[in-house]
Each structure stands twice: as C-alpha cells, then as structure tokens.
Amino acid sequence: MRAFGTRGIRLVLAAFVAAAVSLAARGAQADQSVIKQPGRHPDYTFEAEPHMFFGFDPPGTRAGSGFGPGFRGTVELVDNGFVKSINNTVGIGFGADWIAFGNDNTAIWVPIVMQWNFWLSRNWSVFGEPGGGFYLGNATGARPAIYAGGRYHFSEQLALTLRVGYPAVSIGVSFAL
C-alpha cells in the first residue's frame, strides 16, 4: 500500500498553486521588482526551514512513496552570487527528512545541495538546488538530487516555501536569521 501516491502529491501542488495565485493577485500592485538591483534582499546568514516532505522511490525497499516532517538549513556563502548584475545569492543547504511509507518502513533522507537564489521582487524569490543525498533506515543508499523552488515572502524574515524535484516535494516556512 502506498502512503502518499501521485494523486496526493498532485493535490498538495494544486493547493499550493491556488494559494500562491490568490496571494499574488492580492499583493501584485504593491510588489516591486528587485531582480536588477544586486544586494536588495533580506540580510541573513542562515535560513531555517521546517517543512512537510513528500518523497518517492527510495532505494532498496520498493516502498513507493511516503511523507513526513523535515528540516532544511541553508548557509549563505556568497551575498552577490555568480551573476553580478542581478540580485542573487549562493548558499549550501543541508537537512534531514523523516519519511513514513505505507508498509511500516521508514527512512531518513539527508540532502546536501548548492542553493542559488534569485530575488525577483520584494515578495517573491526562486531558487535552484543541484546536489545529492543519502537515505538511512529501511532504505539506504545515495541518490542525486535536483530541486527548483519558490518563496512567497510575508516579511524579510518569514516566507512560505515550495520545493519540487527529485526525489521529493516539500512545502514549509522559511525563517531568515
């Protein structure tokens, strides 16, 4: 039995898109573009992100998909990232996600990624995360990881974060510290 199948992931994504569209429609007139203004983003050194994690296809157990709580932390390494003419930052991200599968198996996914952030406006930022990770528990082994995500910023210190990629999808709250 699959704990959280493709249908569940689609429902979560649909709910997030609906929320994002309603938030964007509400604040679009007051939002201000900052992508061409390097350095105009929240001043932080660490981003803490508790989230819900929806994973699929772990190695070994044939468990299918599962979900559970997780945490991602990102340390900012470069304040004005690889492209000096735009508003971008680069950091290293790491975390741990506990995953429960429908067949009483559990695993912990430990990702390590490079996070490249692009600050589009005062309310929106997007990021890409290439990297890898490893599973511990009933599923063991290493996997490549690649994610893309976005944040809706309620303030300079608080954002709603969605991450989509392989091997997982997550939705959480980011705290810029």
PDB file of C-alpha atoms in Angstrom, residues 5 15 34 41 49 54 56 58 60 69-70 75 81 94 101 108-109 117 122-123 137-139 146 155 157 168-169 176:
ATOM      1  CA  GLY A   5       0.817   8.448  -4.089  1.00  0.00           C
ATOM      2  CA  ALA A  15      -3.420  23.650  -3.196  1.00  0.00           C
ATOM      3  CA  VAL A  34      14.330  43.964  -7.385  1.00  0.00           C
ATOM      4  CA  HIS A  41      17.269  41.191  -0.477  1.00  0.00           C
ATOM      5  CA  GLU A  49      13.068  25.790   7.007  1.00  0.00           C
ATOM      6  CA  PHE A  54       6.674  14.036   0.183  1.00  0.00           C
ATOM      7  CA  PHE A  56       9.182   8.808  -3.701  1.00  0.00           C
ATOM      8  CA  PRO A  58      13.796   5.365  -2.190  1.00  0.00           C
ATOM      9  CA  GLY A  60      16.145  -0.825  -1.872  1.00  0.00           C
ATOM     10  CA  PRO A  69       8.319  16.134   8.692  1.00  0.00           C
ATOM     11  CA  GLY A  70      11.677  17.562   7.772  1.00  0.00           C
ATOM     12  CA  VAL A  75      24.103  28.894   4.998  1.00  0.00           C
ATOM     13  CA  GLY A  81      26.127  35.414  -6.448  1.00  0.00           C
ATOM     14  CA  PHE A  94      21.632  20.518   4.233  1.00  0.00           C
ATOM     15  CA  PHE A 101       5.839   4.564   3.995  1.00  0.00           C
ATOM     16  CA  ILE A 108      15.646   9.470   6.727  1.00  0.00           C
ATOM     17  CA  TRP A 109      16.675  11.461   3.644  1.00  0.00           C
ATOM     18  CA  ASN A 117      18.624  32.169  -5.087  1.00  0.00           C
ATOM     19  CA  ARG A 122      10.105  42.150  -2.570  1.00  0.00           C
ATOM     20  CA  ASN A 123       7.562  39.321  -2.225  1.00  0.00           C
ATOM     21  CA  GLY A 137      16.853   3.383   7.805  1.00  0.00           C
ATOM     22  CA  ASN A 138      14.803   0.828   5.858  1.00  0.00           C
ATOM     23  CA  ALA A 139      16.001   2.499   2.655  1.00  0.00           C
ATOM     24  CA  ILE A 146      17.846  18.385  -8.055  1.00  0.00           C
ATOM     25  CA  SER A 155       8.243  39.791   5.528  1.00  0.00           C
ATOM     26  CA  GLN A 157      12.306  37.166   7.877  1.00  0.00           C
ATOM     27  CA  ALA A 168      10.861  14.798  -3.333  1.00  0.00           C
ATOM     28  CA  VAL A 169       8.438  17.678  -2.963  1.00  0.00           C
ATOM     29  CA  ALA A 176      15.822  34.200   7.543  1.00  0.00           C
TER      30      ALA A 176
END
